[in-house]
């Protein structure tokens, strides 16, 4: 899917954090960064089973795009931002790291799951019509092309560009004698003591190679016997990926380890004949049979240990690797030749996350600091806003990161924890930061005698270990910690505060689209509704009772909740738009999601299009819907916006015959979200809030806004210049500027 810009097309859209693993200084083998995104929004363990009750009667075959191809196209859009010369240079390095981290997780989850299903004989033809083996070969071929582009972007463009700005990423042979001497001292003092060379011979079997670790394959010769030997040296994952040889000159740590004098330190008395870098990706997805797990925490901890030994799914090697060494690796690792990816060094460009953090503001996006939402503090001051007083006056619709998370959602929970009139706090936690003020507030509340219920989703992919840690910390503080319903992940973003006010109890609620994660709230675009509305409070009470007890309530007042009512509720509203259109009443469907894969929802959108309803889909990542097909989807447009912030909110808007209906919440249109998760959407009631969300959707879909457009053939085309060659509007910069104007600091 190469996208060449033609004179009528755009060249510059907003650069994007739009990734599964955005801003993740990522070594899964070691620790996961606090800036772990909502990975599950884009990746799911391999599952192509038909949906219960899904009926495509009357609709043509071939109407679904392949989701794996669509995901790779998404990551290509991230790569295009790295390739774009209009993107600030250190942001380009960041996008290269995001692309690499995304692809790591794609192989660990999707490719691994597909291979597992093929091996066990349970893989079936996908919704797109492709056989599993065809999908796998598509992935291998397309990812090979993208990885080659990725490496070329670094070698030929970004690294030279950084060098022109005084940030030099060099190899060992490019260092001066003084720099090499300095690094030799560093090697002896800080690196050598943690290295463990492992020999391979009849007495030493081939060592276990952990997933995503960088490794040196070293061939040495015994000068006495004349025999050659193979050894492996693992690059310690907890050390810095790039070492500063001198100010603003950085060398990969593997180059330092592989320097001739340093290898001689590791293998004294042996002749170093050759060395090569390689990196293995393994299946790192989890499988826990909850029905058989008496204690989910213990079962998950055991599975986390097993994750380290998942089967290999990809082998990256430096393209200069000797054929005999590569043959040995392929044989010992039991990996197919199609899964070997020769690349120019250095391997593992996720290490560029550290380079992107360098303090060079002129090479980054202009700094933006979110302010307090005007409904919470008309005039910002040193004193914190009284959240409860504000919510008694009106609902507050938050739009992060343009509205500060710390002075809204975080302040809401901190105020609740400190308020003696608050009796109870109920909270879901899917992902949060390692030093979370949210967790601290909940602990403070419990220690002050409040009833605190925390639903911790310990199966949040790649955050399992961190969430187990926080679950135990919360329990020790006296919080009631539960893990949801067996067989379902709890992905909804909910907070409920019960406060004594005079003779009555008032419930204050927050329903959001993003995690309670103060750090990612500065990088992810999300929405949230703060309200004292009694119906929403009653709904959250009922839902929390279902999550913590034995309630079987399935209908709510202002919520749609998966897995029971969410898909059916959305499909019913889509079908109702077709009825409105036939009757001549205002009708439209506008959707903003991370992923659009669910066949039942897509078919409902196809039928609405066939009835004449205009359908707009704003999707960040995967989209299996095929727009613009005559007789099927000619009334459907699909756009994607990637920018400095990760587009993460989910919005569903309906014309509803002239009485617009708008919902926000946690659910993407994927099988897992709608059938195997607790998800929640809340209906937005305030007319001004509905209008604001409608304007947001219209702006994102506008032809004057920079974006990617999806064609009927499944290819995405970038649009960022108008016919006169002028840049199209950048929706994220527009929103930033609107907030600055509100504070009197807008750019001229």
XYZ file of C-alpha atoms in Angstrom:
748
model
C 0.000 0.000 0.000
C 2.469 2.552 -1.073
C 0.993 6.008 -1.009
C 2.618 8.403 -3.405
C 1.506 11.998 -3.035
C 0.196 13.487 -6.229
C -0.332 17.195 -6.843
C -3.970 16.985 -5.815
C -3.218 15.145 -2.631
C -1.947 16.172 0.687
C 1.501 15.746 2.007
C 1.345 16.851 5.595
C -1.072 15.629 8.174
C -0.640 15.935 11.870
C 2.095 13.765 13.292
C 0.772 11.165 15.598
C 1.221 9.355 18.766
C -1.405 7.163 17.154
C 0.020 3.944 18.314
C -0.621 0.956 20.376
C 2.581 1.484 22.152
C 3.048 5.169 21.946
C 5.664 6.701 24.211
C 6.691 3.359 25.546
C 10.419 3.053 26.312
C 9.720 -0.509 25.728
C 11.436 -3.593 26.945
C 8.700 -6.034 27.816
C 11.373 -8.431 28.992
C 12.293 -5.931 31.657
C 9.666 -3.445 32.702
C 6.803 -1.706 30.997
C 6.839 2.068 31.051
C 4.275 4.033 32.968
C 3.223 5.418 29.602
C 1.700 2.152 28.482
C -1.238 2.867 26.192
C -4.515 1.114 25.829
C -2.932 -1.660 23.811
C -6.085 -3.720 23.706
C -7.754 -0.968 21.729
C -5.798 -2.185 18.715
C -4.606 -5.708 19.462
C -6.526 -8.750 20.522
C -5.544 -12.370 20.758
C -6.364 -14.010 17.465
C -10.108 -14.521 17.203
C -12.039 -14.609 13.946
C -15.079 -16.499 15.163
C -18.365 -15.361 13.710
C -20.428 -13.279 16.061
C -23.503 -14.763 17.725
C -26.576 -13.633 15.895
C -24.552 -11.953 13.150
C -26.600 -12.022 9.970
C -25.182 -10.736 6.708
C -28.128 -11.951 4.647
C -28.524 -9.950 1.467
C -25.083 -8.355 1.718
C -22.269 -9.287 -0.692
C -19.268 -11.465 0.058
C -15.955 -9.648 0.267
C -17.453 -6.675 2.093
C -14.945 -6.860 4.960
C -11.352 -5.699 4.724
C -8.710 -7.911 6.310
C -7.987 -6.719 9.843
C -4.303 -7.694 9.788
C -3.711 -5.781 6.584
C -5.623 -2.880 8.096
C -3.472 -2.931 11.224
C -0.295 -2.915 9.141
C -1.736 0.032 7.191
C -2.274 1.808 10.501
C 1.353 1.312 11.459
C 2.346 2.508 8.010
C 0.541 5.770 8.791
C 2.690 6.067 11.914
C 5.768 5.445 9.746
C 4.657 8.142 7.300
C 4.796 10.638 10.144
C 8.398 9.624 10.801
C 9.139 10.030 7.101
C 7.442 13.444 6.890
C 10.033 16.270 6.772
C 7.419 18.639 8.236
C 7.386 16.651 11.478
C 9.851 18.053 14.074
C 13.021 16.005 14.036
C 12.934 14.495 17.521
C 9.249 13.702 17.008
C 10.266 11.793 13.870
C 12.664 9.755 16.004
C 9.806 9.172 18.427
C 7.545 7.920 15.642
C 10.264 5.521 14.484
C 10.335 4.121 18.031
C 6.525 3.947 18.132
C 6.430 2.061 14.816
C 8.972 -0.474 16.110
C 7.195 -0.918 19.434
C 3.841 -1.319 17.691
C 5.234 -4.014 15.430
C 6.793 -5.862 18.357
C 3.409 -6.150 20.030
C 1.663 -7.040 16.786
C 3.958 -10.041 16.395
C 3.732 -10.972 20.089
C -0.062 -10.970 20.043
C -1.665 -11.203 16.604
C 0.968 -13.189 14.715
C 1.579 -15.446 17.697
C -2.154 -16.065 18.073
C -2.569 -16.842 14.388
C 0.345 -19.299 14.452
C -1.071 -20.969 17.538
C -4.475 -21.425 15.905
C -2.911 -22.828 12.730
C -0.776 -25.251 14.755
C -3.747 -26.509 16.761
C -5.963 -26.840 13.698
C -8.663 -24.453 14.941
C -7.962 -21.525 12.590
C -10.818 -20.741 10.230
C -11.197 -18.488 7.212
C -11.255 -14.854 8.317
C -14.180 -12.512 7.785
C -12.257 -11.026 4.844
C -12.284 -14.430 3.139
C -8.585 -15.206 3.537
C -7.312 -18.531 4.773
C -5.076 -18.356 7.883
C -1.963 -19.263 5.911
C -2.734 -16.514 3.392
C -3.055 -14.004 6.235
C 0.263 -15.118 7.702
C 2.059 -14.767 4.370
C 0.476 -11.342 3.862
C 1.820 -10.292 7.259
C 5.312 -11.608 6.547
C 5.555 -9.886 3.165
C 4.007 -6.579 4.188
C 5.890 -6.294 7.477
C 9.156 -7.019 5.652
C 8.495 -4.084 3.308
C 7.580 -1.762 6.176
C 10.578 -2.766 8.287
C 12.882 -2.033 5.338
C 11.278 1.423 4.943
C 11.592 1.976 8.675
C 15.311 1.155 8.664
C 15.900 3.323 5.592
C 14.097 6.260 7.198
C 16.441 6.034 10.163
C 19.641 5.445 8.186
C 19.094 7.871 5.325
C 16.963 10.606 6.832
C 16.447 10.882 10.572
C 19.960 9.998 11.782
C 21.645 12.392 9.286
C 19.089 15.056 10.173
C 19.850 14.677 13.866
C 23.564 14.882 13.101
C 22.987 18.193 11.308
C 21.385 19.441 14.541
C 24.331 18.292 16.638
C 22.808 15.013 17.884
C 25.031 12.292 16.473
C 24.057 8.611 16.590
C 27.303 6.877 15.737
C 28.756 3.378 15.616
C 31.849 2.206 17.491
C 34.271 2.680 14.598
C 33.194 6.341 14.296
C 34.256 7.186 17.850
C 37.467 9.029 18.627
C 40.209 7.355 20.623
C 39.263 9.504 23.608
C 35.616 8.462 23.384
C 36.530 4.796 23.071
C 38.815 5.057 26.088
C 36.058 6.696 28.129
C 33.591 3.970 27.153
C 36.126 1.241 27.956
C 36.194 2.589 31.527
C 32.403 2.623 31.583
C 32.358 -0.933 30.231
C 34.720 -2.235 32.901
C 32.877 -0.507 35.757
C 29.186 -0.758 34.859
C 28.580 -3.145 31.969
C 31.060 -6.010 32.228
C 29.939 -7.065 35.745
C 26.369 -7.766 34.571
C 27.221 -9.603 31.337
C 26.957 -13.374 31.175
C 28.497 -15.035 28.112
C 26.919 -18.439 27.489
C 28.841 -21.062 25.544
C 27.231 -23.604 23.228
C 28.922 -27.007 23.106
C 28.107 -30.622 24.059
C 28.236 -29.655 27.728
C 26.273 -26.412 27.302
C 22.991 -26.579 25.385
C 21.797 -23.636 23.334
C 20.653 -21.013 25.848
C 17.124 -19.713 26.222
C 16.690 -16.439 24.298
C 14.157 -14.157 25.950
C 11.657 -12.209 23.895
C 12.693 -8.766 22.610
C 16.179 -8.991 24.112
C 19.173 -7.859 22.075
C 21.840 -10.532 21.769
C 25.330 -10.940 20.376
C 26.137 -14.160 18.583
C 29.904 -14.513 19.025
C 32.154 -17.014 17.246
C 35.447 -17.657 19.054
C 38.400 -19.971 18.338
C 40.461 -21.868 20.862
C 44.076 -21.186 19.790
C 45.263 -24.405 21.440
C 42.785 -26.887 19.983
C 41.907 -24.863 16.895
C 38.214 -25.541 17.500
C 35.561 -22.914 16.858
C 32.874 -22.250 19.442
C 29.620 -20.323 19.487
C 28.582 -18.143 22.420
C 25.694 -15.813 23.136
C 25.907 -12.571 25.105
C 22.667 -10.909 26.140
C 22.561 -7.121 26.173
C 21.258 -6.235 29.657
C 17.781 -4.739 29.121
C 17.916 -2.449 32.147
C 20.923 -0.467 30.906
C 20.587 2.592 28.684
C 20.036 1.718 25.037
C 22.244 4.558 23.766
C 25.344 5.621 25.702
C 26.693 9.165 25.531
C 30.287 8.918 24.300
C 30.703 12.689 24.528
C 28.212 15.560 24.636
C 25.456 14.943 22.065
C 27.230 11.877 20.596
C 25.535 8.546 21.290
C 26.514 4.980 20.515
C 24.339 1.833 20.858
C 25.227 -0.187 23.942
C 25.660 -3.344 21.860
C 28.460 -1.624 19.939
C 30.228 -0.958 23.220
C 29.882 -4.592 24.301
C 31.011 -5.842 20.895
C 34.145 -3.690 20.703
C 37.149 -5.998 20.100
C 38.885 -5.167 23.365
C 35.646 -5.619 25.302
C 34.831 -9.006 23.785
C 38.376 -10.043 24.626
C 37.570 -9.203 28.248
C 34.576 -11.530 28.036
C 36.485 -14.370 26.340
C 40.084 -14.128 27.620
C 42.540 -16.416 25.889
C 40.198 -16.996 22.928
C 40.397 -15.532 19.431
C 37.308 -13.469 18.543
C 36.504 -14.358 14.949
C 33.143 -12.687 14.364
C 30.076 -11.350 16.111
C 26.555 -10.518 14.982
C 23.487 -8.958 16.582
C 20.114 -10.707 16.672
C 16.767 -10.198 18.383
C 13.926 -12.654 18.898
C 10.212 -11.964 19.277
C 8.137 -14.542 21.144
C 4.469 -15.212 21.756
C 3.863 -13.066 24.836
C 0.089 -13.269 25.026
C -1.536 -14.737 28.106
C -4.002 -17.566 28.411
C -5.633 -18.047 31.790
C -8.540 -20.429 32.138
C -10.488 -18.452 34.714
C -13.166 -21.075 35.207
C -10.487 -23.438 36.453
C -8.557 -20.832 38.442
C -9.438 -20.880 42.081
C -7.309 -17.811 42.667
C -7.034 -15.581 39.618
C -4.078 -13.625 41.005
C -2.020 -16.777 41.534
C -3.014 -18.229 38.163
C -2.032 -15.036 36.404
C 1.330 -14.847 38.158
C 2.119 -18.414 37.038
C 1.113 -17.564 33.478
C 3.353 -14.486 33.537
C 6.258 -16.785 34.293
C 5.277 -19.047 31.384
C 5.047 -16.046 29.051
C 8.843 -15.842 29.008
C 8.985 -19.199 27.266
C 6.488 -18.560 24.475
C 7.377 -19.918 21.026
C 9.327 -17.616 18.672
C 7.453 -15.669 15.979
C 10.147 -13.403 14.481
C 13.952 -13.309 14.276
C 15.629 -9.993 13.446
C 19.284 -10.178 12.424
C 21.811 -7.721 11.090
C 21.975 -8.115 7.333
C 25.738 -8.703 7.556
C 25.285 -11.909 9.585
C 27.345 -14.873 8.419
C 25.271 -17.654 6.758
C 26.614 -20.341 9.116
C 25.661 -18.318 12.211
C 22.204 -17.577 10.817
C 21.693 -21.276 10.046
C 22.613 -22.172 13.611
C 20.140 -19.612 15.019
C 17.326 -20.759 12.738
C 17.935 -24.397 13.630
C 18.286 -23.915 17.380
C 15.418 -21.453 17.700
C 13.176 -23.624 15.491
C 11.981 -20.706 13.431
C 10.984 -20.668 9.774
C 13.003 -18.843 7.141
C 10.006 -16.636 6.330
C 10.170 -15.353 9.909
C 13.771 -14.135 9.587
C 14.188 -10.397 8.976
C 17.684 -9.227 7.925
C 18.040 -5.493 8.619
C 20.785 -2.876 8.691
C 21.938 -2.136 12.210
C 21.245 -1.027 14.784
C 18.408 -3.394 15.571
C 15.586 -2.480 17.943
C 14.875 1.164 17.217
C 12.514 1.341 20.197
C 15.715 2.659 21.776
C 15.003 5.956 20.009
C 12.456 6.733 22.727
C 15.386 7.865 24.892
C 16.801 10.050 22.107
C 13.393 11.635 21.542
C 13.366 12.729 25.198
C 16.478 14.870 24.830
C 15.998 18.441 25.989
C 15.918 20.112 22.583
C 12.542 21.883 22.514
C 13.236 23.471 19.127
C 13.207 19.948 17.614
C 9.855 18.999 19.161
C 6.239 20.087 19.007
C 5.675 23.394 20.765
C 4.981 22.771 24.420
C 1.340 22.720 25.465
C 0.189 22.744 29.083
C -3.474 21.984 29.666
C -5.497 24.359 31.811
C -8.373 23.799 34.197
C -11.726 23.318 32.473
C -13.625 26.602 32.554
C -16.695 25.006 34.139
C -14.551 23.917 37.066
C -12.735 27.208 37.482
C -13.890 30.251 35.541
C -10.749 32.029 36.697
C -7.810 29.818 37.540
C -6.240 30.558 40.911
C -3.914 28.998 43.419
C -6.824 27.343 45.204
C -8.221 24.075 43.899
C -11.726 24.170 42.434
C -14.627 22.741 44.447
C -15.590 19.932 42.088
C -18.765 18.971 43.932
C -20.063 22.552 43.962
C -19.396 22.854 40.228
C -21.208 19.590 39.488
C -24.239 20.662 41.470
C -24.519 23.530 38.971
C -23.938 21.639 35.735
C -22.455 18.560 34.055
C -18.851 18.993 32.907
C -17.695 17.500 29.602
C -13.920 17.069 29.675
C -11.698 16.791 26.617
C -8.185 15.633 27.476
C -5.391 16.519 27.010
C -6.779 19.956 26.153
C -8.476 20.031 29.574
C -6.225 19.188 32.498
C -6.697 15.713 33.974
C -5.002 16.649 37.238
C -7.396 19.534 37.990
C -10.496 17.603 36.942
C -10.652 13.810 37.314
C -7.673 13.532 39.654
C -8.912 16.489 41.721
C -12.386 14.923 41.827
C -11.005 11.775 43.469
C -8.549 13.607 45.716
C -11.300 15.922 46.937
C -13.555 12.923 47.544
C -10.806 11.188 49.540
C -10.294 14.231 51.774
C -13.960 15.238 52.181
C -15.419 14.055 55.532
C -18.922 14.056 54.004
C -17.953 11.471 51.372
C -19.021 8.029 52.540
C -17.948 5.795 49.652
C -15.852 5.739 46.488
C -16.159 3.095 43.784
C -13.585 2.983 41.020
C -12.452 0.899 38.037
C -8.731 0.727 37.266
C -7.596 -0.782 33.974
C -4.214 0.894 33.611
C -2.606 3.488 35.829
C 0.866 4.878 36.441
C 3.501 3.477 38.760
C 3.302 6.490 41.077
C -0.410 7.003 40.628
C -2.053 9.838 42.574
C -5.334 8.038 41.826
C -4.176 4.992 43.791
C -2.847 7.254 46.530
C -6.212 9.031 46.801
C -8.059 5.711 47.079
C -5.664 4.547 49.788
C -6.100 7.822 51.679
C -9.880 7.436 51.462
C -9.784 3.879 52.812
C -7.427 4.813 55.632
C -9.775 7.647 56.677
C -12.613 5.155 57.104
C -14.468 5.576 53.822
C -15.879 2.555 52.014
C -13.642 2.125 48.952
C -14.342 -0.434 46.250
C -11.715 -0.781 43.523
C -12.188 -3.030 40.544
C -8.676 -3.763 39.269
C -8.402 -5.413 35.874
C -5.330 -7.542 36.435
C -5.527 -8.978 32.911
C -4.786 -5.653 31.161
C -2.291 -6.847 28.565
C 1.386 -6.192 29.425
C 0.317 -4.375 32.615
C -0.605 -7.540 34.502
C 2.384 -7.471 36.835
C 1.927 -3.796 37.702
C -1.788 -4.242 38.313
C -1.199 -7.208 40.626
C 1.163 -4.978 42.611
C -1.389 -2.183 42.922
C -4.195 -4.598 43.766
C -2.222 -5.880 46.733
C -1.240 -2.380 47.846
C -4.894 -1.308 47.787
C -5.951 -4.409 49.729
C -3.330 -3.750 52.391
C -4.739 -0.228 52.848
C -8.227 -1.572 53.502
C -9.816 -1.096 50.084
C -12.264 -3.715 48.882
C -10.515 -5.000 45.758
C -12.365 -7.166 43.252
C -11.415 -8.474 39.847
C -14.731 -8.343 38.023
C -16.703 -11.120 36.428
C -15.149 -14.455 35.471
C -14.568 -14.651 31.732
C -14.895 -10.894 31.147
C -12.311 -8.128 31.242
C -13.490 -4.941 32.906
C -12.547 -2.155 30.511
C -15.155 0.491 31.406
C -13.836 3.771 32.850
C -16.043 4.591 35.828
C -15.818 6.431 39.115
C -18.627 6.902 41.659
C -18.564 9.060 44.801
C -21.359 8.899 47.375
C -21.623 12.036 49.547
C -23.832 12.932 52.488
C -25.515 16.289 51.859
C -27.996 17.215 54.556
C -30.575 14.467 54.905
C -29.863 12.880 51.520
C -27.110 11.048 49.689
C -25.852 12.514 46.408
C -23.939 10.447 43.874
C -21.253 12.097 41.772
C -20.041 10.189 38.709
C -17.305 10.155 36.116
C -17.664 8.130 32.922
C -14.722 8.319 30.546
C -13.177 6.979 27.379
C -9.624 6.713 28.763
C -7.759 5.135 31.638
C -7.240 6.778 35.020
C -3.611 7.374 34.100
C -2.296 10.885 34.855
C 0.704 10.566 32.522
C -1.036 9.227 29.431
C -3.800 11.792 30.026
C -1.269 14.369 28.798
C -0.687 12.420 25.585
C -3.983 10.712 24.771
C -7.074 12.403 23.411
C -9.996 11.308 25.588
C -13.404 12.462 26.757
C -15.038 12.272 30.160
C -18.341 13.260 31.715
C -18.435 14.500 35.311
C -21.994 14.696 36.615
C -24.216 14.656 39.687
C -27.134 13.395 37.597
C -29.202 10.958 39.665
C -29.871 8.567 36.764
C -26.192 8.214 35.906
C -25.366 7.746 39.601
C -28.029 5.054 39.942
C -26.720 3.327 36.806
C -23.162 3.297 38.135
C -24.357 1.964 41.491
C -26.162 -0.871 39.726
C -23.180 -1.623 37.498
C -20.679 -1.643 40.364
C -23.017 -3.988 42.267
C -22.987 -6.271 39.268
C -19.200 -6.173 39.108
C -18.633 -6.783 42.811
C -21.589 -9.018 43.695
C -24.249 -11.208 42.114
C -26.515 -8.632 40.461
C -27.816 -9.668 37.054
C -29.134 -6.248 35.995
C -28.797 -5.871 32.242
C -30.781 -2.708 31.481
C -29.819 0.798 32.546
C -31.186 4.300 32.344
C -28.430 6.237 30.587
C -25.848 3.538 29.974
C -25.298 0.946 27.284
C -23.258 -1.882 28.798
C -21.422 -4.739 27.088
C -21.683 -7.628 26.691
C -25.498 -7.582 26.960
C -26.846 -4.319 25.595
C -24.118 -2.359 23.891
C -23.959 -3.927 20.423
C -27.723 -4.374 20.240
C -28.253 -0.826 21.462
C -25.979 0.667 18.814
C -27.355 -1.516 16.006
C -30.912 -0.578 16.978
C -30.010 3.109 16.801
C -28.307 2.672 13.426
C -31.395 0.893 12.089
C -33.598 3.655 13.492
C -31.620 6.213 11.458
C -32.628 4.337 8.306
C -36.263 4.615 9.371
C -35.885 8.344 10.008
C -34.300 8.822 6.583
C -37.096 6.961 4.796
C -39.613 9.163 6.618
C -37.800 12.327 5.536
C -36.545 13.200 9.003
C -32.927 14.231 9.807
C -30.737 11.138 9.941
C -27.022 10.475 10.156
C -24.529 8.215 11.945
C -21.166 9.559 13.090
C -18.718 7.311 14.904
C -15.265 7.924 16.370
C -13.422 4.809 17.562
C -9.986 3.256 17.750
C -11.042 0.156 15.782
C -13.991 -0.810 13.592
C -14.004 -4.584 13.147
C -17.277 -6.029 14.465
C -19.237 -7.517 11.572
C -22.632 -6.967 13.182
C -22.076 -3.237 13.593
C -20.458 -2.913 10.150
C -23.376 -4.674 8.464
C -25.792 -2.346 10.238
C -23.813 0.605 8.852
C -23.915 -0.944 5.360
C -27.698 -1.271 5.568
C -28.024 2.304 6.769
C -25.918 3.442 3.817
C -28.092 1.423 1.444
C -31.109 3.229 2.895
C -29.469 6.568 2.106
C -28.165 7.511 5.551
C -24.874 9.423 5.573
C -22.354 7.544 7.725
C -19.038 8.993 8.918
C -16.449 6.792 10.634
C -13.392 8.379 12.244
C -11.051 5.520 13.151
C -7.519 5.626 14.479
C -6.387 2.083 13.803
C -8.021 -0.996 12.306
C -11.018 -0.712 10.012
C -12.620 -3.750 8.365
C -15.424 -1.651 6.859
C -15.079 -1.100 3.111
C -16.411 2.379 2.221
C -17.460 3.788 -1.134
C -18.733 0.567 -2.737
C -21.644 1.216 -5.100
C -24.879 -0.271 -3.840
C -23.353 -1.077 -0.466
C -21.439 1.765 1.144
C -21.382 4.757 -1.176
C -22.764 6.888 1.663
C -19.979 5.891 4.070
C -16.759 7.864 4.561
C -13.845 6.607 6.669
C -11.089 8.937 7.877
C -8.097 8.564 10.190
C -6.386 11.328 12.138
C -2.963 10.794 13.672
C -1.210 13.600 15.468
C 0.943 14.620 18.386
C -1.732 13.126 20.662
C -3.096 9.611 20.418
C -6.735 9.781 19.312
C -8.400 7.533 21.880
C -11.958 8.735 22.529
C -15.048 6.817 21.426
C -18.101 8.825 20.332
C -21.377 7.674 18.752
C -23.752 10.328 17.353
C -27.158 9.868 15.710
C -29.440 12.368 13.958
C -32.454 10.732 15.599
C -35.036 12.528 13.505
C -33.937 15.978 14.592
C -33.372 15.202 18.271
C -29.637 14.307 18.226
C -28.377 11.559 20.477
C -24.689 11.334 21.451
C -22.885 8.671 23.502
C -19.313 8.463 24.782
C -17.524 5.602 26.502
C -14.907 2.898 26.560
C -15.982 0.507 23.808
C -14.364 -0.047 20.445
C -16.206 -1.910 17.731
C -14.348 -5.185 18.131
C -15.504 -8.705 19.001
C -13.698 -8.704 22.288
C -15.038 -5.349 23.437
C -18.645 -6.198 22.669
C -18.727 -9.853 23.760
C -15.984 -10.488 26.319
C -15.665 -7.224 28.213
C -17.547 -4.989 30.550
C -17.773 -1.765 28.552
C -19.984 1.244 29.166
C -21.287 4.129 27.064
C -23.131 7.046 28.644
C -25.699 9.203 26.851
C -24.677 12.867 26.837
C -27.720 14.916 27.797
C -26.646 18.567 27.831
C -27.495 20.143 24.413
C -24.328 22.253 24.503
C -22.206 19.151 25.098
C -23.931 17.278 22.277
C -23.309 20.221 19.966
C -19.635 20.373 20.960
C -19.160 16.667 20.259
C -20.970 16.985 16.929
C -18.651 19.850 15.950
C -15.649 17.717 16.889
C -16.864 14.864 14.676
C -17.644 17.217 11.787
C -14.193 18.799 12.043
C -12.412 15.456 12.041
C -14.324 14.303 8.962
C -14.097 17.591 7.048
C -12.314 17.674 3.695
C -10.469 20.754 4.962
C -8.938 18.793 7.852
C -5.673 16.894 7.436
C -6.335 13.157 7.584
C -6.027 9.837 5.798
C -8.954 8.664 3.638
C -9.823 4.976 3.269
C -10.747 3.776 -0.220
C -12.938 0.871 -1.282
C -9.774 -1.083 -2.168
C -8.549 -0.939 1.426
C -5.794 1.577 0.713
C -5.364 4.737 2.761
C -4.464 8.014 1.038
C -2.964 10.908 2.906
C -4.573 14.333 2.555
C -2.813 17.288 4.123
C -2.567 19.930 1.386
C -5.371 21.680 -0.431
C -5.376 21.960 -4.267
C -3.304 25.180 -3.985
C -0.646 23.367 -1.946
C -1.560 25.012 1.356
C -1.659 22.925 4.550
C -5.068 21.678 5.597
C -6.270 22.314 9.136
C -4.755 20.205 11.869
C -7.603 19.296 14.219
C -5.344 18.827 17.225
C -3.549 22.140 16.704
C -6.939 23.812 16.283
C -8.042 22.493 19.671
C -4.760 23.517 21.289
C -5.098 27.012 19.859
C -8.705 27.246 21.055
C -7.574 26.537 24.618
C -4.742 29.054 24.317
C -7.132 31.729 23.036
C -9.321 31.065 26.021
C -6.311 31.835 28.240
C -5.059 34.680 26.033
C -1.947 32.822 24.842
C -2.937 31.834 21.310
C -0.360 31.779 18.558
C -0.672 34.728 16.132
